[in-house]
PDB file of C-alpha atoms in Angstrom:
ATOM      1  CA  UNK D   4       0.000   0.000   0.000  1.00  0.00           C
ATOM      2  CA  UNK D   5       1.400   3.362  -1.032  1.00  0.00           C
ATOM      3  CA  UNK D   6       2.014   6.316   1.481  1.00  0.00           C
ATOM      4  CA  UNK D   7       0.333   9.628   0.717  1.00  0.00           C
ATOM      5  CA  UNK D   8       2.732  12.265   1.126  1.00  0.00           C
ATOM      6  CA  UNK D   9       2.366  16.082   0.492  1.00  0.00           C
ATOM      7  CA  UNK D  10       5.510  18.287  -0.026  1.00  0.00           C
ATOM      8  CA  UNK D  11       4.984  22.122   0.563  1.00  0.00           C
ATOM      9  CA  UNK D  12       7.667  24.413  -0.062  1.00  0.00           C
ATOM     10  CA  UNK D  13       7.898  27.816  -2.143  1.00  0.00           C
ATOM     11  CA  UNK D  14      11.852  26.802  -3.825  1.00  0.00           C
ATOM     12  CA  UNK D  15      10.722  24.476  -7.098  1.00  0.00           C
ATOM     13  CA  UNK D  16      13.919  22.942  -6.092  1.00  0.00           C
ATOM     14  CA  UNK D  17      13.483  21.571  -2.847  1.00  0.00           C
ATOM     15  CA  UNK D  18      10.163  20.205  -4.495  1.00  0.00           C
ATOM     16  CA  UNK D  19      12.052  18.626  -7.093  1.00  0.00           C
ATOM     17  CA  UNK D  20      14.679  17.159  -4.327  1.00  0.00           C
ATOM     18  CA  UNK D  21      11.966  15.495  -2.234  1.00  0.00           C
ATOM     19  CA  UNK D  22      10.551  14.023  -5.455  1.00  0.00           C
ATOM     20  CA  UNK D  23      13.444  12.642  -6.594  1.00  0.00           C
ATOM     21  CA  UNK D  24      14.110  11.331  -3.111  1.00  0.00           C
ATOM     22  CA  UNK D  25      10.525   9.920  -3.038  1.00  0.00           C
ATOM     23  CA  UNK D  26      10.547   7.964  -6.042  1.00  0.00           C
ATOM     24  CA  UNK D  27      14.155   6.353  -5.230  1.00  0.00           C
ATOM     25  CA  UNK D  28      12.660   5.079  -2.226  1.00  0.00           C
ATOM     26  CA  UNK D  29       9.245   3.510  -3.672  1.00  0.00           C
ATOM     27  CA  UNK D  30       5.471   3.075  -2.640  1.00  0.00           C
ATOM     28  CA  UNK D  31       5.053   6.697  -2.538  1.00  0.00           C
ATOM     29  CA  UNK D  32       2.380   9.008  -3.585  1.00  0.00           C
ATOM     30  CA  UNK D  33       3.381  12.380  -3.461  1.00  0.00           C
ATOM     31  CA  UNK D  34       2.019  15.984  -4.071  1.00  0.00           C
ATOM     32  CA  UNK D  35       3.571  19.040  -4.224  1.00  0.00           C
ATOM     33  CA  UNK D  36       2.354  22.622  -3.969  1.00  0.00           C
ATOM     34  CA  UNK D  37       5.217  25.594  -4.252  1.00  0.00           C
ATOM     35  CA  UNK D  38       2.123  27.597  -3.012  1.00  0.00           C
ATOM     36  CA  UNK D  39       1.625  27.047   1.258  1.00  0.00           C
ATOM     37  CA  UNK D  40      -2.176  28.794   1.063  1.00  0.00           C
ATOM     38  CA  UNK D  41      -3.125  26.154  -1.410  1.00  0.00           C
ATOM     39  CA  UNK D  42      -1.401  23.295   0.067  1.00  0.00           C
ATOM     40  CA  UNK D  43      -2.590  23.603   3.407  1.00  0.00           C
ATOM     41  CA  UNK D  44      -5.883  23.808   2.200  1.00  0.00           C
ATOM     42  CA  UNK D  45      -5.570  20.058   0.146  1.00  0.00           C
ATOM     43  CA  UNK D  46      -3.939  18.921   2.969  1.00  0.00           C
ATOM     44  CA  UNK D  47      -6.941  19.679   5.436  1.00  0.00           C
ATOM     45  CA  UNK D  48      -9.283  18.497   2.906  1.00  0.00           C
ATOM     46  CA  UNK D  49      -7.343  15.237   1.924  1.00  0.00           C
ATOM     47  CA  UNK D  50      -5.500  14.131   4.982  1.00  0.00           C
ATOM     48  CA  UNK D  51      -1.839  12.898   3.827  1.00  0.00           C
ATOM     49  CA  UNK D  52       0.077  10.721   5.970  1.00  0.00           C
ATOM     50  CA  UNK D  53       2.836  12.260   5.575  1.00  0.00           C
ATOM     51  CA  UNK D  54       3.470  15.941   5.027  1.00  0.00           C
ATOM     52  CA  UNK D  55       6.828  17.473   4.473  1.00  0.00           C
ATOM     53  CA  UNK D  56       6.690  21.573   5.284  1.00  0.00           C
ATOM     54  CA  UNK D  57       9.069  24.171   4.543  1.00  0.00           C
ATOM     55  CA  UNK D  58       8.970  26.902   7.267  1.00  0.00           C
ATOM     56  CA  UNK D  59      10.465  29.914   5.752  1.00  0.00           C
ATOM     57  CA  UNK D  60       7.961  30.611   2.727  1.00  0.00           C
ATOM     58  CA  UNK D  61       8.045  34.423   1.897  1.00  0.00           C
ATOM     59  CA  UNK D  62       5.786  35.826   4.568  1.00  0.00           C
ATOM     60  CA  UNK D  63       4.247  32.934   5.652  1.00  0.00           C
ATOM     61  CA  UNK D  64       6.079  30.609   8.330  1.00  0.00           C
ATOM     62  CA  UNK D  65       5.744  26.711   8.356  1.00  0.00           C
ATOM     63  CA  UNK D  66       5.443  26.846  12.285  1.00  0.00           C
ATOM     64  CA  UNK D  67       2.137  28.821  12.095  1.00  0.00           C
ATOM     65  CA  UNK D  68       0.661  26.377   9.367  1.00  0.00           C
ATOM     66  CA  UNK D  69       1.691  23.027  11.079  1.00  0.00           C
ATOM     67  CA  UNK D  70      -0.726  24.230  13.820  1.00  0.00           C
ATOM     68  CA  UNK D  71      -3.443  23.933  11.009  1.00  0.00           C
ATOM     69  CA  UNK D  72      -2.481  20.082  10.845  1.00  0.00           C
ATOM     70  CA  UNK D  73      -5.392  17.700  10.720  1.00  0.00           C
ATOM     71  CA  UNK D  74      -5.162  15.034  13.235  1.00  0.00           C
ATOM     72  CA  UNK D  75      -3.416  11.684  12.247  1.00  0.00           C
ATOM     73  CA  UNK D  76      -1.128  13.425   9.593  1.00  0.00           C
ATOM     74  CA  UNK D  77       2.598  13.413  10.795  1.00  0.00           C
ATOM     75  CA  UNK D  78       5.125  15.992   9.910  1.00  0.00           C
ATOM     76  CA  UNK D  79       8.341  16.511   8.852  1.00  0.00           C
ATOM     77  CA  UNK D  80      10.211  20.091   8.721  1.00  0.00           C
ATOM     78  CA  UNK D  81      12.499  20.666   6.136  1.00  0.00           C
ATOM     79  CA  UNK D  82      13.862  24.269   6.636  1.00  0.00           C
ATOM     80  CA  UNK D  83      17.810  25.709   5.727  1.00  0.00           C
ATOM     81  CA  UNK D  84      16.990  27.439   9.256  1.00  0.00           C
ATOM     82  CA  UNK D  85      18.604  25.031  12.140  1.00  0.00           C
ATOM     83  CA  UNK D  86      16.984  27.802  14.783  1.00  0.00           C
ATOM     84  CA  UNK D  87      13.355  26.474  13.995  1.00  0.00           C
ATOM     85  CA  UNK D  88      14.525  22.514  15.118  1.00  0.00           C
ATOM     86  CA  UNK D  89      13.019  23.111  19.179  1.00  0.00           C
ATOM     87  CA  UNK D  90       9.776  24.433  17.612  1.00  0.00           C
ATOM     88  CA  UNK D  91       9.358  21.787  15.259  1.00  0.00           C
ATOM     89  CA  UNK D  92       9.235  19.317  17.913  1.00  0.00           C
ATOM     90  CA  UNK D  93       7.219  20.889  20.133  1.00  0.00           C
ATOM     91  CA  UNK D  94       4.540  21.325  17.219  1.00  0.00           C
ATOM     92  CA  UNK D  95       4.922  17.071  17.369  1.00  0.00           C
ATOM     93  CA  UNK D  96       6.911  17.167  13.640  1.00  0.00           C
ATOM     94  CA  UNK D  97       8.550  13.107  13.834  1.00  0.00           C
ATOM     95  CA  UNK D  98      11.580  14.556  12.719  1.00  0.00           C
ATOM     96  CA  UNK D  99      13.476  18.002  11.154  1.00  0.00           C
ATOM     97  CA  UNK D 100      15.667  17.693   7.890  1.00  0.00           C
ATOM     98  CA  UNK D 101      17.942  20.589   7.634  1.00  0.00           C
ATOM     99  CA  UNK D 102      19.329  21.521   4.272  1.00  0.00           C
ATOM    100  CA  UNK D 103      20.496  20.425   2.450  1.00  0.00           C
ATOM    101  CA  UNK D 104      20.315  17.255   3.585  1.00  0.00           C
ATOM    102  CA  UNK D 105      21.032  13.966   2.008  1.00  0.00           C
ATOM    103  CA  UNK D 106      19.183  10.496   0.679  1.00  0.00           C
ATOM    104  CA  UNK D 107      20.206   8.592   3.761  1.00  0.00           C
ATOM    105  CA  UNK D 108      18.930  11.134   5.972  1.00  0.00           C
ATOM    106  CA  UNK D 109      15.585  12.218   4.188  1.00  0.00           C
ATOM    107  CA  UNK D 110      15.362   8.406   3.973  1.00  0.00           C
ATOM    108  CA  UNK D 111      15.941   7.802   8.239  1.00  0.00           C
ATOM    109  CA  UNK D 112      13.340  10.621   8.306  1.00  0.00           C
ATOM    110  CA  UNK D 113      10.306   8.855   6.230  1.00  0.00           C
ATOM    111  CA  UNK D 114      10.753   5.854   7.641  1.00  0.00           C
ATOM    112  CA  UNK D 115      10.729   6.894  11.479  1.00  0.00           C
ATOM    113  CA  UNK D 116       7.557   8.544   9.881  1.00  0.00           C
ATOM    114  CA  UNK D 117       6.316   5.237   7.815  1.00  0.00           C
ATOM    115  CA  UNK D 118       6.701   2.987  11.385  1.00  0.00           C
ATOM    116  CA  UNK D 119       4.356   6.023  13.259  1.00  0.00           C
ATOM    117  CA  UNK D 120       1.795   6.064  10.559  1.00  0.00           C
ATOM    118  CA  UNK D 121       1.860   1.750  11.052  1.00  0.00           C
ATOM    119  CA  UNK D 122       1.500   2.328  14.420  1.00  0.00           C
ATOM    120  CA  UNK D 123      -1.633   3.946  13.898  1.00  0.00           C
ATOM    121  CA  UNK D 124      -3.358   2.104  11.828  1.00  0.00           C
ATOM    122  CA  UNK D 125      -2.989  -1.198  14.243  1.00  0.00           C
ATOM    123  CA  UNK D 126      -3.687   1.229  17.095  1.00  0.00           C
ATOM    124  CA  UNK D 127      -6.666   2.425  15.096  1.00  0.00           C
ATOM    125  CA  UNK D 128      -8.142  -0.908  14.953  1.00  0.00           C
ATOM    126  CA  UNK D 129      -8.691  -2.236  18.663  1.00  0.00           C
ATOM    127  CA  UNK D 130      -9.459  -6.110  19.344  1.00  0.00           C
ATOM    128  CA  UNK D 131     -11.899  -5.090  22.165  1.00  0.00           C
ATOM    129  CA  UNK D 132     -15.075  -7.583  20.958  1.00  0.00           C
ATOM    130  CA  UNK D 133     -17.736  -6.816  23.655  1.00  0.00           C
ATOM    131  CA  UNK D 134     -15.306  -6.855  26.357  1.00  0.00           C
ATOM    132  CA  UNK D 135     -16.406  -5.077  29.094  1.00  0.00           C
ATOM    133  CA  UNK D 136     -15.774  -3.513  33.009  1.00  0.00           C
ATOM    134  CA  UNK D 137     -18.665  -3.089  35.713  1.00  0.00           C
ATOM    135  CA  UNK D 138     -18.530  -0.322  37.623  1.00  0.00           C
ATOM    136  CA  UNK D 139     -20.777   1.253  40.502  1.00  0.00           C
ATOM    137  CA  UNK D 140     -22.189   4.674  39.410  1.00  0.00           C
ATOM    138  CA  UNK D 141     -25.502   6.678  40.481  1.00  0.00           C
ATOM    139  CA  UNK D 142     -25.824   3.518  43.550  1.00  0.00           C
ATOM    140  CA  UNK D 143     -25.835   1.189  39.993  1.00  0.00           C
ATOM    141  CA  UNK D 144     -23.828  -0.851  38.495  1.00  0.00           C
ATOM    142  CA  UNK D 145     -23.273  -0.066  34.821  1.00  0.00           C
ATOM    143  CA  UNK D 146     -21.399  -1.960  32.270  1.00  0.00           C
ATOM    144  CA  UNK D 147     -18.592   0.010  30.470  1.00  0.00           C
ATOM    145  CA  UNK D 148     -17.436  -1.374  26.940  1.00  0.00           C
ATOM    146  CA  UNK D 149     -13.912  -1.194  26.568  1.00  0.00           C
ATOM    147  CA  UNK D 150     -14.073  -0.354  22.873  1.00  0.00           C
ATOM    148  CA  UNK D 151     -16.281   2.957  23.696  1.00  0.00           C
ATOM    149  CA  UNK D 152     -13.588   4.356  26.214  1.00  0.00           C
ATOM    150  CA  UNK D 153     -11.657   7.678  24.726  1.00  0.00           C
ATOM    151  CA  UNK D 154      -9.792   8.137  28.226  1.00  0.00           C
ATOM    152  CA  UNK D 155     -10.149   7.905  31.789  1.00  0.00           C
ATOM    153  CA  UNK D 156      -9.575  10.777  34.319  1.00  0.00           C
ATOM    154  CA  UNK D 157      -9.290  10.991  38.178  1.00  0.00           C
ATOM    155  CA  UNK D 158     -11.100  13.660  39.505  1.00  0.00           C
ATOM    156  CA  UNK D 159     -10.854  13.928  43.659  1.00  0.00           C
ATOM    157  CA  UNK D 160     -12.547  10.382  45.133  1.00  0.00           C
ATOM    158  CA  UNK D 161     -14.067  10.028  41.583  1.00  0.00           C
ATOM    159  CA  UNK D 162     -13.018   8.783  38.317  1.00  0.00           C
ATOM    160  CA  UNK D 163     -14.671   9.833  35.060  1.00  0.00           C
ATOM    161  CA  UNK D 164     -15.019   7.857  31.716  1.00  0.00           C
ATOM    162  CA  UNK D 165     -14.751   9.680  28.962  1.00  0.00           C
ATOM    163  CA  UNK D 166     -16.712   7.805  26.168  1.00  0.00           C
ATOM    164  CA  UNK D 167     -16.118   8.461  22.373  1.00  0.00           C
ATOM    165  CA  UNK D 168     -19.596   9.024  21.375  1.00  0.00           C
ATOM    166  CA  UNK D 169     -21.911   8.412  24.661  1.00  0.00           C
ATOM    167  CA  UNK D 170     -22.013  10.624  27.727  1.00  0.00           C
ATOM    168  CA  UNK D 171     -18.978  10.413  30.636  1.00  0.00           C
ATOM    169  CA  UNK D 172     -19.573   8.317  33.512  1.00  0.00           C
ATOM    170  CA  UNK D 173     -18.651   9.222  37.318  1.00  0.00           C
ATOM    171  CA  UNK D 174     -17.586   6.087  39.211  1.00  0.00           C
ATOM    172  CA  UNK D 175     -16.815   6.811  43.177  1.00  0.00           C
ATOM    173  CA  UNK D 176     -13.890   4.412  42.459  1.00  0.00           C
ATOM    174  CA  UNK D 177      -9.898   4.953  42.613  1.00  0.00           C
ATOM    175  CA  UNK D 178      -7.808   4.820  39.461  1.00  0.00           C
ATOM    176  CA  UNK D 179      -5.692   1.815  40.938  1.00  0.00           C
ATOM    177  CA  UNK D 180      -9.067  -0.273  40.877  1.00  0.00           C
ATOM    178  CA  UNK D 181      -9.865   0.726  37.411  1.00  0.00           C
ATOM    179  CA  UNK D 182      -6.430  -0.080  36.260  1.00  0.00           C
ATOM    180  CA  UNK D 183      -6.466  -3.549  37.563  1.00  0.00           C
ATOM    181  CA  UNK D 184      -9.863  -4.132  35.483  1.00  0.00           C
ATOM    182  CA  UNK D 185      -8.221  -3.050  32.016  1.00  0.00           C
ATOM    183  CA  UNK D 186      -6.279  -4.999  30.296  1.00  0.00           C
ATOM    184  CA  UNK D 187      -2.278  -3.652  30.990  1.00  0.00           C
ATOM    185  CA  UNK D 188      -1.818  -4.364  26.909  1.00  0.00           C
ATOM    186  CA  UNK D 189      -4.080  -1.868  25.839  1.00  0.00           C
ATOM    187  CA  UNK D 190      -4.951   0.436  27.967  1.00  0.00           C
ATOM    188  CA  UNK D 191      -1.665   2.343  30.089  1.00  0.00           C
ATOM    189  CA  UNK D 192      -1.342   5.346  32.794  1.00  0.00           C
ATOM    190  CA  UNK D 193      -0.065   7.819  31.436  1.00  0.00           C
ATOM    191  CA  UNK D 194      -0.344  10.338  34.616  1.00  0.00           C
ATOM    192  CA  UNK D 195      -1.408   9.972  38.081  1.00  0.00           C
ATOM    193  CA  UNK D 196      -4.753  10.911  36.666  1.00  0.00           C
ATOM    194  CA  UNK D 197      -5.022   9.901  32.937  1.00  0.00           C
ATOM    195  CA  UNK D 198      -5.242   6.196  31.480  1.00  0.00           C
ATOM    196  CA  UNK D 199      -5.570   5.848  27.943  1.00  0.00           C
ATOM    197  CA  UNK D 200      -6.448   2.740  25.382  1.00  0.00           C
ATOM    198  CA  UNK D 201      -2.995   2.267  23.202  1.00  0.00           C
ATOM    199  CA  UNK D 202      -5.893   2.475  20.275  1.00  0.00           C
ATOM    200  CA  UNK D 203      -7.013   5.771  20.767  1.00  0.00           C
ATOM    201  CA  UNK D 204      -3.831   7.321  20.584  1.00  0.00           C
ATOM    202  CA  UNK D 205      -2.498   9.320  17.357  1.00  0.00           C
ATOM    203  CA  UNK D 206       1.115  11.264  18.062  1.00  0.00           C
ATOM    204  CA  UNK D 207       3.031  11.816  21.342  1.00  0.00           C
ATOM    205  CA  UNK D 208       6.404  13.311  22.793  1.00  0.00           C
ATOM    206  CA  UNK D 209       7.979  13.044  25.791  1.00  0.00           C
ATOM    207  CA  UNK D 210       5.463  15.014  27.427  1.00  0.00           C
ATOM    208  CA  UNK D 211       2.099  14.633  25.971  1.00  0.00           C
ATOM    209  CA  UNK D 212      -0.299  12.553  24.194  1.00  0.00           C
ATOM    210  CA  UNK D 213      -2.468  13.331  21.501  1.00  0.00           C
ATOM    211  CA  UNK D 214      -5.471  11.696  20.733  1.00  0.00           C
ATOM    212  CA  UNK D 215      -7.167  10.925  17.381  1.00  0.00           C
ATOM    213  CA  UNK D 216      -9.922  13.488  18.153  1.00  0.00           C
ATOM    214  CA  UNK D 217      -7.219  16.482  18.915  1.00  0.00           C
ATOM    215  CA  UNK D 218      -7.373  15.885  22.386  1.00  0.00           C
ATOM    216  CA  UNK D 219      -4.153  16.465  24.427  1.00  0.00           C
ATOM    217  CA  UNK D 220      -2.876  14.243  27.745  1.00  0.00           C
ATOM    218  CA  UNK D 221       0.284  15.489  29.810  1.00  0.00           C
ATOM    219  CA  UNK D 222       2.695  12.442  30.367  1.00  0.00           C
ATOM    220  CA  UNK D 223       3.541  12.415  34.432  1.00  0.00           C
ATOM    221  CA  UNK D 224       7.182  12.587  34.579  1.00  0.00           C
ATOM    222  CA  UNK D 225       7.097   9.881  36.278  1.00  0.00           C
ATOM    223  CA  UNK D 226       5.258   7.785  33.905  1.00  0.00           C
ATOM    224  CA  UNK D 227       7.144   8.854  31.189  1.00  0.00           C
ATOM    225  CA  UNK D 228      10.114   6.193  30.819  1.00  0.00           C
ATOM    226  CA  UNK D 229       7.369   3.952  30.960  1.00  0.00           C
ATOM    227  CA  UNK D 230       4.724   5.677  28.308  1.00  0.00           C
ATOM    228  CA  UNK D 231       7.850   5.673  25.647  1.00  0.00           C
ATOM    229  CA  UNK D 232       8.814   2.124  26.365  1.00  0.00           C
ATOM    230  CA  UNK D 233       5.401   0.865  25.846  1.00  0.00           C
ATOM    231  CA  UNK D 234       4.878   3.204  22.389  1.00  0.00           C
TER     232      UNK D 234
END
């Protein structure tokens, strides 16, 4: 299965490097835009896998567009400008490519990019059947399918479950007893109040977690070794 890839840059050049680059490496399906306006705009409305962004473009900076980024599309800077590498990761980009820069690397690059966008599609596809937890809520007990949970939060004595497309639920329950009732291969605490399934998960760094809906979970520092072990 090809890769969809979008390249977005205003030097025809760089366009023509990445193209070259693209095709030597196979299974790639790439389009190009010297235009950043335009490009963002087919990239919202197609949703690449990949996208590789320039971030000095005339007037317009790279930085401020990858914040446009639909969720589940993973980016790669390439920029002459080594100063932009700390805000490229903290946008999430899975890697920075400073040019020039060569096959080898550009090729280290997709394919640290190729493995994430894997990752996602098993994540995206959970094993759950009707597996379900019971737990005591409103002086009932409800049944909670695993497959429906988009993340669980401690709040005080309580802990809520988030659903993906029902209402939350309010268990008077500690987040120790509702991690012993998930199963520890795909579901994992992030933070001394967050647990998240492995499938609902789209991009993370060392610090947070983003899920496939655009919402954001802080790693606990001390959950982190952890988090990044398991990802």
């Amino acid at each position: 299965m090809n890769i969809k890839c979008t390249a977005i840059d205003d030097e025809p050049v760089a366009l023509d490097i990445i193209t070259s680059f693209c095709q030597r490496h196979g299974n790639i399906e790439l389009t190009t835009f010297n235009n950043p306006v335009r490009g963002m705009e087919q990239v919202k409305r197609c949703r690449p896998d990949i996208l590789f962004l320039d971030i000095e473009m005339g007037d317009l900076n790279g930085v401020g567009l990858a914040k446009e980024l639909p969720a589940g599309t993973l980016l790669i800077f390439t920029t002459a400008y080594a100063q932009y590498a700390l805000d490229g990761f903290e946008l999430n980009a899975v890697d920075f490519l400073h040019k020039p820069f060569s096959y080898n690397r550009f090729e280290k690059a997709l394919q640290k990019a190729i493995e994430l966008h894997n990752l996602q599609l098993l994540s995206a596809q959970p094993s759950f059947a009707d597996e379900s937890i019971t737990l005591k809520a409103e002086y009932k007990n409800i049944q909670v399918q695993l497959k429906d949970i988009l993340f669980i939060e401690s709040m005080d004595n309580y802990v809520r479950i988030h659903q993906a497309d029902l209402p939350s639920i309010m268990s008077q329950t500690s987040m120790k007893n509702i991690q012993e009732l998930l199963p520890a291969e795909k579901f994992i605490r992030v933070h001394k109040s967050f647990i998240v399934p492995v499938h609902r998960i789209a991009s993370y760094t060392s610090k947070t977690i983003t899920l496939h809906n655009g919402t954001k979970i802080p790693i606990g520092r001390s959950y982190r070794k952890n988090v990044i072990t398991a990802l």
